[in-house]
Each structure stands twice: as structure tokens, then as C-alpha cells.
């Protein structure tokens, strides 16, 4: 059995009863249930419809995300999350590059790497090299003035933890940022790359080994082993090509406002909702949400 979940942005609740009922009737689903009226609804299905991709595209044009998940085992024990453009709105390296006066150049490399057009490790080394000589104190200023949490992130982490889950922030970015974001949002663990500095200035190098796609899979393996659960107990979320390994291994792998190449491979997609959509995918009602740490 499966469950069809419709979600949209909480800021623009566009899901109406006729839309849900039309889809339910067309697919021969069970009774529709509201998880948050106007924002999230669901109904059960016997099989995944052949018209899923076509219908998903139609819903996408209406600013509605359509996903189908297995009905059993929906609530996950471990949240494994990317940071840049996932738990925060920005790409940290792009913000540092803007301070160094090479913002456009670095942002272009970032976009290509996140869409899988170029290798992540080489792209990271190239971008970090362009930061050589930057005052390391700029990191704190960027965190204070440029970094914004992605809407719904605090509620996602707090609600899962309140129901016995744990949360790990696993980023191809930098520990100087993940440590702050993890503490702010209540993550249990964080892993990322380390920017090297000497005499208060960035050297243009990053410590080895580089944490990229395979390291995120390794984090999934390590943490599930530590918790004594299997891959199906994990919900993973990310937006870039280096997230695909963990997205395809996890019981639920969610591409959040993701690059085209990632959306093409990810099983679940959220293009319009915020991070609370991951709670609706797990069957949580809005009334069960916690606001955060």
C-alpha cells in the first residue's frame, strides 16, 4: 500500500478539496485526509499510478508538490540533511566569495557542481583557492549578516526529535558554518569540510579528505549503525548532485528545491513547500509540529 501526499507552500495555501477529491477519484484512492487544510492532504493507494509523472507535472504547474510514499514505516528515526540551499537559504562559499570580490566567478562554479556538470572535489578546491588571503574573521560576519535558516527547518528537527528521532547535518561546506547551524537548529551531529587558515587568513586550501558525495553515504552508514537502524529508517534531504548518494540510499530521499539533475533521479521532490513538507511526507499533522529549539 502507498500514500499520495499533496503539499504546497504554507505562505500560499492553494490545495482545495475539489483538487484532492478529483485526484483521489481518478486514481481510485481511499478517503482523503487533511494534515493541514489548504497546505497538505493525503489519501491511500493500492498501487503507484502509471500516470504519476504526468500528474506530478500538472500539479507542479499549480504550485503543488505531489509525492507517493509507502504507507507503512513512514515515520523515520534519522534525519540526514544537507546544509547549503537546504537547511539554510544560501551557499556559504558563495557568500564568502562575495566578500572576497570573486562572488560571480565562484557562484558559477557552484551551480555547475551542484547540477553534476563538474566533479565536486575539484570544484571545491578551485573555489576555495579563490578565497586565499581572505580575513578568517569574515566567516563570523557572513554567519551574522548573510545566513538565513530555511523556513520549516527548526520545526522539522524539533518535531522528529520529540518523537524519538535524531538529526545529522552532513555538508560539503565547512565546519565553521555547520557547527553554528547545527547548534541553532538542534542537530545531534554535524560533519563538513574544514577551511584552513594561517595568521588569521584563509590559505586557499581545505583539509583532506574532502567530504563529498561518498562521505555523505558513509555518514548514513555510520549513523544508522550507531543507532541500530537500517536505511529505511532514514529521511534524507538535499538539493545538489553530491546529495544523490544519500538520497537514493535513504528510505525517503527528498530533493528540496533541487537542481534539475537531482530532481530527475530523486524519488521525492519538494519544489513549492518548505522543510515542513518532510513532516507531512511522514504523516505528521500540523498540530503535532514543534516550533523549534
CSV table of N, CA, C and O in Angstrom, one decimal, residues 53-162:
chain,number,residue,atom,x,y,z
A,53,UNK,N,4.1,10.6,-13.1
A,53,UNK,CA,4.9,11.6,-13.6
A,53,UNK,C,4.2,12.7,-14.3
A,53,UNK,O,4.4,13.9,-14.1
A,54,UNK,N,3.2,12.3,-15.1
A,54,UNK,CA,2.4,13.3,-15.9
A,54,UNK,C,1.6,14.1,-14.9
A,54,UNK,O,1.5,15.4,-15.0
A,55,UNK,N,1.0,13.5,-13.9
A,55,UNK,CA,0.1,14.2,-12.9
A,55,UNK,C,1.0,15.1,-12.1
A,55,UNK,O,0.6,16.2,-11.7
A,56,UNK,N,2.2,14.6,-11.7
A,56,UNK,CA,3.1,15.5,-10.9
A,56,UNK,C,3.5,16.8,-11.6
A,56,UNK,O,3.5,17.8,-11.0
A,57,UNK,N,3.7,16.7,-12.9
A,57,UNK,CA,4.0,17.9,-13.7
A,57,UNK,C,2.8,18.8,-13.7
A,57,UNK,O,3.0,20.0,-13.7
A,58,UNK,N,1.6,18.3,-13.8
A,58,UNK,CA,0.4,19.1,-13.8
A,58,UNK,C,0.2,19.8,-12.5
A,58,UNK,O,-0.1,21.0,-12.4
A,59,UNK,N,0.5,19.1,-11.4
A,59,UNK,CA,0.4,19.7,-10.1
A,59,UNK,C,1.5,20.7,-9.9
A,59,UNK,O,1.3,21.8,-9.2
A,60,UNK,N,2.7,20.4,-10.4
A,60,UNK,CA,3.8,21.4,-10.2
A,60,UNK,C,3.4,22.7,-10.9
A,60,UNK,O,3.8,23.8,-10.3
A,61,UNK,N,2.7,22.7,-12.0
A,61,UNK,CA,2.3,23.9,-12.6
A,61,UNK,C,1.3,24.7,-11.8
A,61,UNK,O,1.0,25.9,-12.0
A,62,UNK,N,0.6,24.0,-10.8
A,62,UNK,CA,-0.3,24.6,-9.9
A,62,UNK,C,0.3,25.0,-8.6
A,62,UNK,O,-0.4,25.3,-7.6
A,63,UNK,N,1.6,24.9,-8.5
A,63,UNK,CA,2.4,25.2,-7.3
A,63,UNK,C,2.1,24.2,-6.2
A,63,UNK,O,2.1,24.5,-5.0
A,64,UNK,N,1.8,23.0,-6.6
A,64,UNK,CA,1.5,21.9,-5.6
A,64,UNK,C,2.6,20.8,-5.8
A,64,UNK,O,2.9,20.4,-7.0
A,65,UNK,N,3.1,20.2,-4.8
A,65,UNK,CA,4.0,19.1,-4.8
A,65,UNK,C,3.2,17.8,-4.6
A,65,UNK,O,2.5,17.7,-3.7
A,66,UNK,N,3.5,16.9,-5.5
A,66,UNK,CA,2.8,15.6,-5.4
A,66,UNK,C,3.8,14.5,-5.2
A,66,UNK,O,4.8,14.4,-6.0
A,67,UNK,N,3.7,13.7,-4.2
A,67,UNK,CA,4.6,12.6,-3.9
A,67,UNK,C,3.8,11.4,-3.5
A,67,UNK,O,2.7,11.5,-2.9
A,68,UNK,N,4.3,10.2,-3.8
A,68,UNK,CA,3.7,8.9,-3.4
A,68,UNK,C,4.8,8.2,-2.5
A,68,UNK,O,5.9,8.0,-3.0
A,69,UNK,N,4.4,7.8,-1.3
A,69,UNK,CA,5.3,7.1,-0.4
A,69,UNK,C,4.7,5.8,0.1
A,69,UNK,O,3.5,5.7,0.1
A,70,UNK,N,5.5,4.8,0.4
A,70,UNK,CA,4.9,3.6,1.1
A,70,UNK,C,4.2,4.0,2.3
A,70,UNK,O,4.6,4.8,3.1
A,71,UNK,N,3.0,3.3,2.5
A,71,UNK,CA,2.1,3.7,3.6
A,71,UNK,C,2.8,3.3,5.0
A,71,UNK,O,2.6,4.0,6.0
A,72,UNK,N,3.4,2.1,5.0
A,72,UNK,CA,4.0,1.6,6.3
A,72,UNK,C,5.4,2.2,6.5
A,72,UNK,O,6.1,2.5,5.6
A,73,UNK,N,5.7,2.4,7.7
A,73,UNK,CA,7.1,2.8,8.1
A,73,UNK,C,7.4,4.3,7.7
A,73,UNK,O,8.5,4.6,7.4
A,74,UNK,N,6.3,5.1,7.7
A,74,UNK,CA,6.6,6.5,7.2
A,74,UNK,C,7.4,7.3,8.1
A,74,UNK,O,8.2,8.2,7.7
A,75,UNK,N,7.2,7.2,9.4
A,75,UNK,CA,7.9,8.0,10.4
A,75,UNK,C,9.4,7.5,10.5
A,75,UNK,O,9.6,6.3,10.9
A,76,UNK,N,10.3,8.3,10.2
A,76,UNK,CA,11.7,8.0,10.2
A,76,UNK,C,12.4,8.3,11.5
A,76,UNK,O,12.0,9.2,12.2
A,77,UNK,N,13.5,7.5,11.8
A,77,UNK,CA,14.2,7.7,13.0
A,77,UNK,C,15.4,8.6,12.9
A,77,UNK,O,15.9,9.2,13.9
A,78,UNK,N,15.9,8.8,11.6
A,78,UNK,CA,17.1,9.7,11.4
A,78,UNK,C,16.8,10.7,10.3
A,78,UNK,O,16.4,10.2,9.2
A,79,UNK,N,17.1,11.9,10.5
A,79,UNK,CA,17.1,13.0,9.5
A,79,UNK,C,18.5,13.2,9.1
A,79,UNK,O,19.4,13.5,9.9
A,80,UNK,N,18.8,13.0,7.8
A,80,UNK,CA,20.2,13.3,7.3
A,80,UNK,C,20.0,14.4,6.3
A,80,UNK,O,19.4,14.3,5.3
A,81,UNK,N,20.6,15.6,6.6
A,81,UNK,CA,20.3,16.8,5.9
A,81,UNK,C,21.6,17.5,5.4
A,81,UNK,O,22.6,17.6,6.1
A,82,UNK,N,21.5,17.9,4.1
A,82,UNK,CA,22.5,18.8,3.5
A,82,UNK,C,22.3,20.2,4.2
A,82,UNK,O,21.2,20.4,4.8
A,83,UNK,N,23.3,21.1,4.1
A,83,UNK,CA,23.1,22.4,4.7
A,83,UNK,C,22.8,23.5,3.7
A,83,UNK,O,21.8,24.1,3.7
A,84,UNK,N,23.8,23.7,2.8
A,84,UNK,CA,23.7,24.9,1.8
A,84,UNK,C,22.5,24.7,0.9
A,84,UNK,O,22.3,23.6,0.3
A,85,UNK,N,21.6,25.7,0.8
A,85,UNK,CA,20.4,25.7,0.0
A,85,UNK,C,19.5,24.6,0.4
A,85,UNK,O,18.6,24.3,-0.4
A,86,UNK,N,19.6,24.1,1.6
A,86,UNK,CA,18.7,23.1,2.1
A,86,UNK,C,18.2,23.5,3.5
A,86,UNK,O,17.1,23.9,3.7
A,87,UNK,N,19.1,23.4,4.5
A,87,UNK,CA,18.8,23.9,5.9
A,87,UNK,C,19.0,25.4,6.0
A,87,UNK,O,18.4,26.0,6.9
A,88,UNK,N,19.8,26.0,5.1
A,88,UNK,CA,19.9,27.4,5.0
A,88,UNK,C,19.6,27.8,3.6
A,88,UNK,O,19.7,27.0,2.7
A,89,UNK,N,19.3,29.1,3.4
A,89,UNK,CA,18.9,29.6,2.1
A,89,UNK,C,20.1,29.8,1.1
A,89,UNK,O,20.0,29.8,-0.1
A,90,UNK,N,21.3,30.0,1.7
A,90,UNK,CA,22.5,30.4,1.0
A,90,UNK,C,23.4,29.2,0.7
A,90,UNK,O,23.3,28.1,1.3
A,91,UNK,N,24.4,29.5,-0.2
A,91,UNK,CA,25.6,28.6,-0.4
A,91,UNK,C,26.7,29.4,0.3
A,91,UNK,O,27.1,30.5,-0.1
A,92,UNK,N,27.2,28.8,1.4
A,92,UNK,CA,28.2,29.6,2.2
A,92,UNK,C,29.4,30.0,1.5
A,92,UNK,O,29.9,31.1,1.6
A,93,UNK,N,29.9,29.1,0.6
A,93,UNK,CA,31.2,29.5,-0.1
A,93,UNK,C,30.9,30.7,-1.1
A,93,UNK,O,31.8,31.5,-1.3
A,94,UNK,N,29.7,30.8,-1.6
A,94,UNK,CA,29.3,31.9,-2.5
A,94,UNK,C,29.3,33.2,-1.7
A,94,UNK,O,29.7,34.3,-2.2
A,95,UNK,N,28.9,33.1,-0.4
A,95,UNK,CA,28.8,34.3,0.4
A,95,UNK,C,30.2,34.8,0.8
A,95,UNK,O,30.5,36.0,0.8
A,96,UNK,N,31.1,33.8,1.1
A,96,UNK,CA,32.5,34.2,1.4
A,96,UNK,C,33.1,34.8,0.1
A,96,UNK,O,33.9,35.7,0.2
A,97,UNK,N,32.8,34.2,-1.0
A,97,UNK,CA,33.4,34.7,-2.3
A,97,UNK,C,33.0,36.1,-2.6
A,97,UNK,O,33.8,36.9,-3.1
A,98,UNK,N,31.7,36.4,-2.2
A,98,UNK,CA,31.2,37.8,-2.4
A,98,UNK,C,32.1,38.8,-1.6
A,98,UNK,O,32.4,39.9,-2.0
A,99,UNK,N,32.4,38.3,-0.4
A,99,UNK,CA,33.2,39.2,0.5
A,99,UNK,C,34.6,39.3,-0.1
A,99,UNK,O,35.3,40.4,0.1
A,100,UNK,N,35.1,38.3,-0.8
A,100,UNK,CA,36.5,38.4,-1.4
A,100,UNK,C,36.5,39.0,-2.7
A,100,UNK,O,37.6,39.1,-3.3
A,101,UNK,N,35.3,39.4,-3.3
A,101,UNK,CA,35.3,40.1,-4.5
A,101,UNK,C,35.3,39.2,-5.7
A,101,UNK,O,35.5,39.6,-6.9
A,102,UNK,N,35.1,37.8,-5.5
A,102,UNK,CA,35.0,36.9,-6.6
A,102,UNK,C,33.7,36.1,-6.6
A,102,UNK,O,33.6,35.0,-7.0
A,103,UNK,N,32.6,36.8,-6.2
A,103,UNK,CA,31.3,36.2,-6.0
A,103,UNK,C,30.8,35.5,-7.3
A,103,UNK,O,30.3,34.4,-7.2
A,104,UNK,N,30.8,36.3,-8.3
A,104,UNK,CA,30.2,35.8,-9.6
A,104,UNK,C,30.9,34.5,-10.1
A,104,UNK,O,30.3,33.6,-10.6
A,105,UNK,N,32.2,34.6,-10.0
A,105,UNK,CA,33.1,33.5,-10.5
A,105,UNK,C,32.8,32.2,-9.7
A,105,UNK,O,32.6,31.2,-10.3
A,106,UNK,N,32.8,32.4,-8.4
A,106,UNK,CA,32.6,31.2,-7.6
A,106,UNK,C,31.1,30.7,-7.7
A,106,UNK,O,30.9,29.5,-7.7
A,107,UNK,N,30.2,31.6,-7.7
A,107,UNK,CA,28.8,31.1,-7.9
A,107,UNK,C,28.5,30.3,-9.1
A,107,UNK,O,27.7,29.3,-9.1
A,108,UNK,N,29.2,30.7,-10.2
A,108,UNK,CA,29.0,29.9,-11.5
A,108,UNK,C,29.6,28.5,-11.3
A,108,UNK,O,29.0,27.6,-11.8
A,109,UNK,N,30.7,28.4,-10.6
A,109,UNK,CA,31.3,27.1,-10.4
A,109,UNK,C,30.4,26.2,-9.5
A,109,UNK,O,30.1,25.0,-9.7
A,110,UNK,N,29.9,26.9,-8.5
A,110,UNK,CA,28.9,26.2,-7.5
A,110,UNK,C,27.7,25.6,-8.3
A,110,UNK,O,27.4,24.5,-8.1
A,111,UNK,N,27.1,26.4,-9.1
A,111,UNK,CA,25.9,26.0,-9.9
A,111,UNK,C,26.2,24.8,-10.7
A,111,UNK,O,25.4,23.8,-10.8
A,112,UNK,N,27.4,24.8,-11.4
A,112,UNK,CA,27.7,23.6,-12.2
A,112,UNK,C,28.0,22.4,-11.4
A,112,UNK,O,27.6,21.3,-11.8
A,113,UNK,N,28.7,22.6,-10.3
A,113,UNK,CA,29.0,21.4,-9.4
A,113,UNK,C,27.7,20.8,-8.8
A,113,UNK,O,27.5,19.6,-8.8
A,114,UNK,N,26.8,21.7,-8.4
A,114,UNK,CA,25.6,21.2,-7.8
A,114,UNK,C,24.6,20.5,-8.8
A,114,UNK,O,23.8,19.7,-8.4
A,115,UNK,N,24.8,20.8,-10.0
A,115,UNK,CA,24.0,20.2,-11.1
A,115,UNK,C,24.7,18.9,-11.6
A,115,UNK,O,24.2,18.3,-12.6
A,116,UNK,N,25.8,18.6,-11.1
A,116,UNK,CA,26.6,17.4,-11.5
A,116,UNK,C,27.3,17.6,-12.8
A,116,UNK,O,27.7,16.6,-13.4
A,117,UNK,N,27.5,18.8,-13.3
A,117,UNK,CA,28.2,19.0,-14.6
A,117,UNK,C,29.7,18.9,-14.4
A,117,UNK,O,30.4,18.6,-15.4
A,118,UNK,N,30.2,19.2,-13.2
A,118,UNK,CA,31.7,19.0,-12.9
A,118,UNK,C,31.8,18.3,-11.6
A,118,UNK,O,30.9,18.3,-10.8
A,119,UNK,N,33.0,17.7,-11.4
A,119,UNK,CA,33.2,17.0,-10.2
A,119,UNK,C,33.2,17.9,-8.9
A,119,UNK,O,33.8,19.0,-8.9
A,120,UNK,N,32.7,17.4,-7.8
A,120,UNK,CA,32.5,18.2,-6.6
A,120,UNK,C,33.9,18.5,-6.0
A,120,UNK,O,34.1,19.7,-5.6
A,121,UNK,N,34.8,17.5,-5.9
A,121,UNK,CA,36.0,17.8,-5.2
A,121,UNK,C,36.9,18.8,-5.9
A,121,UNK,O,37.4,19.8,-5.3
A,122,UNK,N,37.0,18.6,-7.2
A,122,UNK,CA,37.8,19.6,-7.9
A,122,UNK,C,37.2,21.0,-7.9
A,122,UNK,O,37.9,22.0,-7.8
A,123,UNK,N,35.9,21.0,-8.0
A,123,UNK,CA,35.2,22.3,-7.9
A,123,UNK,C,35.4,23.0,-6.6
A,123,UNK,O,35.5,24.2,-6.5
A,124,UNK,N,35.3,22.2,-5.5
A,124,UNK,CA,35.5,22.8,-4.2
A,124,UNK,C,36.9,23.3,-4.0
A,124,UNK,O,37.1,24.5,-3.5
A,125,UNK,N,37.9,22.6,-4.4
A,125,UNK,CA,39.3,23.1,-4.3
A,125,UNK,C,39.5,24.3,-5.1
A,125,UNK,O,40.2,25.3,-4.7
A,126,UNK,N,38.9,24.4,-6.3
A,126,UNK,CA,39.1,25.6,-7.2
A,126,UNK,C,38.4,26.8,-6.5
A,126,UNK,O,39.0,27.9,-6.5
A,127,UNK,N,37.3,26.6,-5.9
A,127,UNK,CA,36.6,27.7,-5.3
A,127,UNK,C,37.3,28.2,-4.0
A,127,UNK,O,37.4,29.4,-3.8
A,128,UNK,N,37.7,27.2,-3.2
A,128,UNK,CA,38.4,27.6,-2.0
A,128,UNK,C,39.7,28.3,-2.3
A,128,UNK,O,40.1,29.3,-1.6
A,129,UNK,N,40.4,27.9,-3.4
A,129,UNK,CA,41.6,28.6,-3.8
A,129,UNK,C,41.4,30.1,-4.1
A,129,UNK,O,42.3,30.9,-3.9
A,130,UNK,N,40.2,30.4,-4.6
A,130,UNK,CA,40.0,31.8,-4.9
A,130,UNK,C,39.7,32.7,-3.6
A,130,UNK,O,39.7,33.9,-3.7
A,131,UNK,N,39.6,32.0,-2.4
A,131,UNK,CA,39.5,32.7,-1.2
A,131,UNK,C,40.8,32.9,-0.5
A,131,UNK,O,40.8,33.5,0.6
A,132,UNK,N,41.9,32.5,-1.1
A,132,UNK,CA,43.2,32.7,-0.4
A,132,UNK,C,43.4,34.1,0.0
A,132,UNK,O,43.2,35.1,-0.8
A,133,UNK,N,43.9,34.3,1.2
A,133,UNK,CA,44.2,35.7,1.7
A,133,UNK,C,43.0,36.4,2.4
A,133,UNK,O,43.2,37.4,3.0
A,134,UNK,N,41.8,35.8,2.3
A,134,UNK,CA,40.6,36.4,2.9
A,134,UNK,C,40.8,36.4,4.5
A,134,UNK,O,41.1,35.4,5.0
A,135,UNK,N,40.5,37.5,5.1
A,135,UNK,CA,40.5,37.5,6.6
A,135,UNK,C,39.5,36.5,7.1
A,135,UNK,O,38.3,36.5,6.8
A,136,UNK,N,40.0,35.6,8.0
A,136,UNK,CA,39.2,34.5,8.5
A,136,UNK,C,38.1,35.0,9.4
A,136,UNK,O,37.0,34.4,9.5
A,137,UNK,N,38.2,36.2,9.9
A,137,UNK,CA,37.1,36.8,10.7
A,137,UNK,C,35.9,37.1,9.9
A,137,UNK,O,34.8,37.3,10.4
A,138,UNK,N,36.0,37.1,8.5
A,138,UNK,CA,34.9,37.4,7.7
A,138,UNK,C,33.8,36.3,7.8
A,138,UNK,O,32.6,36.5,7.7
A,139,UNK,N,34.3,35.1,8.2
A,139,UNK,CA,33.3,34.0,8.4
A,139,UNK,C,32.2,34.3,9.4
A,139,UNK,O,31.1,34.1,9.2
A,140,UNK,N,32.7,34.9,10.5
A,140,UNK,CA,31.7,35.2,11.6
A,140,UNK,C,30.7,36.3,11.1
A,140,UNK,O,29.6,36.3,11.4
A,141,UNK,N,31.3,37.3,10.3
A,141,UNK,CA,30.4,38.3,9.7
A,141,UNK,C,29.4,37.8,8.7
A,141,UNK,O,28.2,38.2,8.7
A,142,UNK,N,29.8,36.8,7.9
A,142,UNK,CA,28.9,36.2,7.0
A,142,UNK,C,27.8,35.5,7.7
A,142,UNK,O,26.6,35.6,7.3
A,143,UNK,N,28.2,34.7,8.7
A,143,UNK,CA,27.2,34.0,9.5
A,143,UNK,C,26.2,35.0,10.1
A,143,UNK,O,24.9,34.7,10.1
A,144,UNK,N,26.7,36.1,10.6
A,144,UNK,CA,25.8,37.0,11.3
A,144,UNK,C,24.9,37.8,10.4
A,144,UNK,O,23.8,38.2,10.7
A,145,UNK,N,25.4,38.1,9.2
A,145,UNK,CA,24.7,39.1,8.3
A,145,UNK,C,24.1,38.5,7.0
A,145,UNK,O,23.2,39.1,6.4
A,146,UNK,N,24.6,37.3,6.6
A,146,UNK,CA,24.2,36.8,5.3
A,146,UNK,C,23.4,35.5,5.4
A,146,UNK,O,22.7,35.1,4.4
A,147,UNK,N,23.5,34.7,6.5
A,147,UNK,CA,23.0,33.4,6.5
A,147,UNK,C,21.6,33.4,7.1
A,147,UNK,O,21.4,33.9,8.2
A,148,UNK,N,20.6,32.8,6.4
A,148,UNK,CA,19.2,32.7,6.9
A,148,UNK,C,18.9,31.2,6.9
A,148,UNK,O,19.2,30.5,6.0
A,149,UNK,N,18.1,30.8,8.0
A,149,UNK,CA,17.6,29.5,8.0
A,149,UNK,C,16.5,29.3,7.0
A,149,UNK,O,15.7,30.2,6.7
A,150,UNK,N,16.5,28.1,6.4
A,150,UNK,CA,15.4,27.7,5.5
A,150,UNK,C,14.1,27.6,6.3
A,150,UNK,O,14.1,26.9,7.4
A,151,UNK,N,13.0,28.2,5.9
A,151,UNK,CA,11.7,28.0,6.6
A,151,UNK,C,11.4,26.5,6.8
A,151,UNK,O,11.5,25.7,6.0
A,152,UNK,N,10.9,26.3,8.1
A,152,UNK,CA,10.5,25.0,8.4
A,152,UNK,C,11.5,24.1,9.0
A,152,UNK,O,11.2,23.0,9.5
A,153,UNK,N,12.8,24.5,8.9
A,153,UNK,CA,13.9,23.6,9.4
A,153,UNK,C,13.8,23.3,10.9
A,153,UNK,O,14.0,22.2,11.3
A,154,UNK,N,13.6,24.4,11.7
A,154,UNK,CA,13.6,24.2,13.1
A,154,UNK,C,12.4,23.3,13.5
A,154,UNK,O,12.6,22.4,14.4
A,155,UNK,N,11.3,23.5,12.9
A,155,UNK,CA,10.1,22.6,13.2
A,155,UNK,C,10.4,21.2,12.8
A,155,UNK,O,10.0,20.2,13.5
A,156,UNK,N,11.1,21.0,11.7
A,156,UNK,CA,11.4,19.6,11.2
A,156,UNK,C,12.2,18.9,12.2
A,156,UNK,O,11.9,17.7,12.6
A,157,UNK,N,13.3,19.5,12.6
A,157,UNK,CA,14.3,18.9,13.5
A,157,UNK,C,13.6,18.6,14.9
A,157,UNK,O,13.7,17.5,15.5
A,158,UNK,N,13.0,19.7,15.4
A,158,UNK,CA,12.4,19.6,16.8
A,158,UNK,C,11.3,18.5,16.8
A,158,UNK,O,11.2,17.8,17.8
A,159,UNK,N,10.4,18.5,15.8
A,159,UNK,CA,9.3,17.5,15.8
A,159,UNK,C,9.8,16.1,15.7
A,159,UNK,O,9.3,15.2,16.4
A,160,UNK,N,10.8,15.8,14.8
A,160,UNK,CA,11.3,14.5,14.7
A,160,UNK,C,12.0,14.1,16.0
A,160,UNK,O,11.8,12.9,16.5
A,161,UNK,N,12.7,15.0,16.6
A,161,UNK,CA,13.4,14.6,17.9
A,161,UNK,C,12.4,14.4,19.0
A,161,UNK,O,12.6,13.5,19.9
A,162,UNK,N,11.3,15.1,19.0
A,162,UNK,CA,10.3,15.0,20.1
A,162,UNK,C,9.6,13.6,19.9
A,162,UNK,O,9.0,13.1,20.9
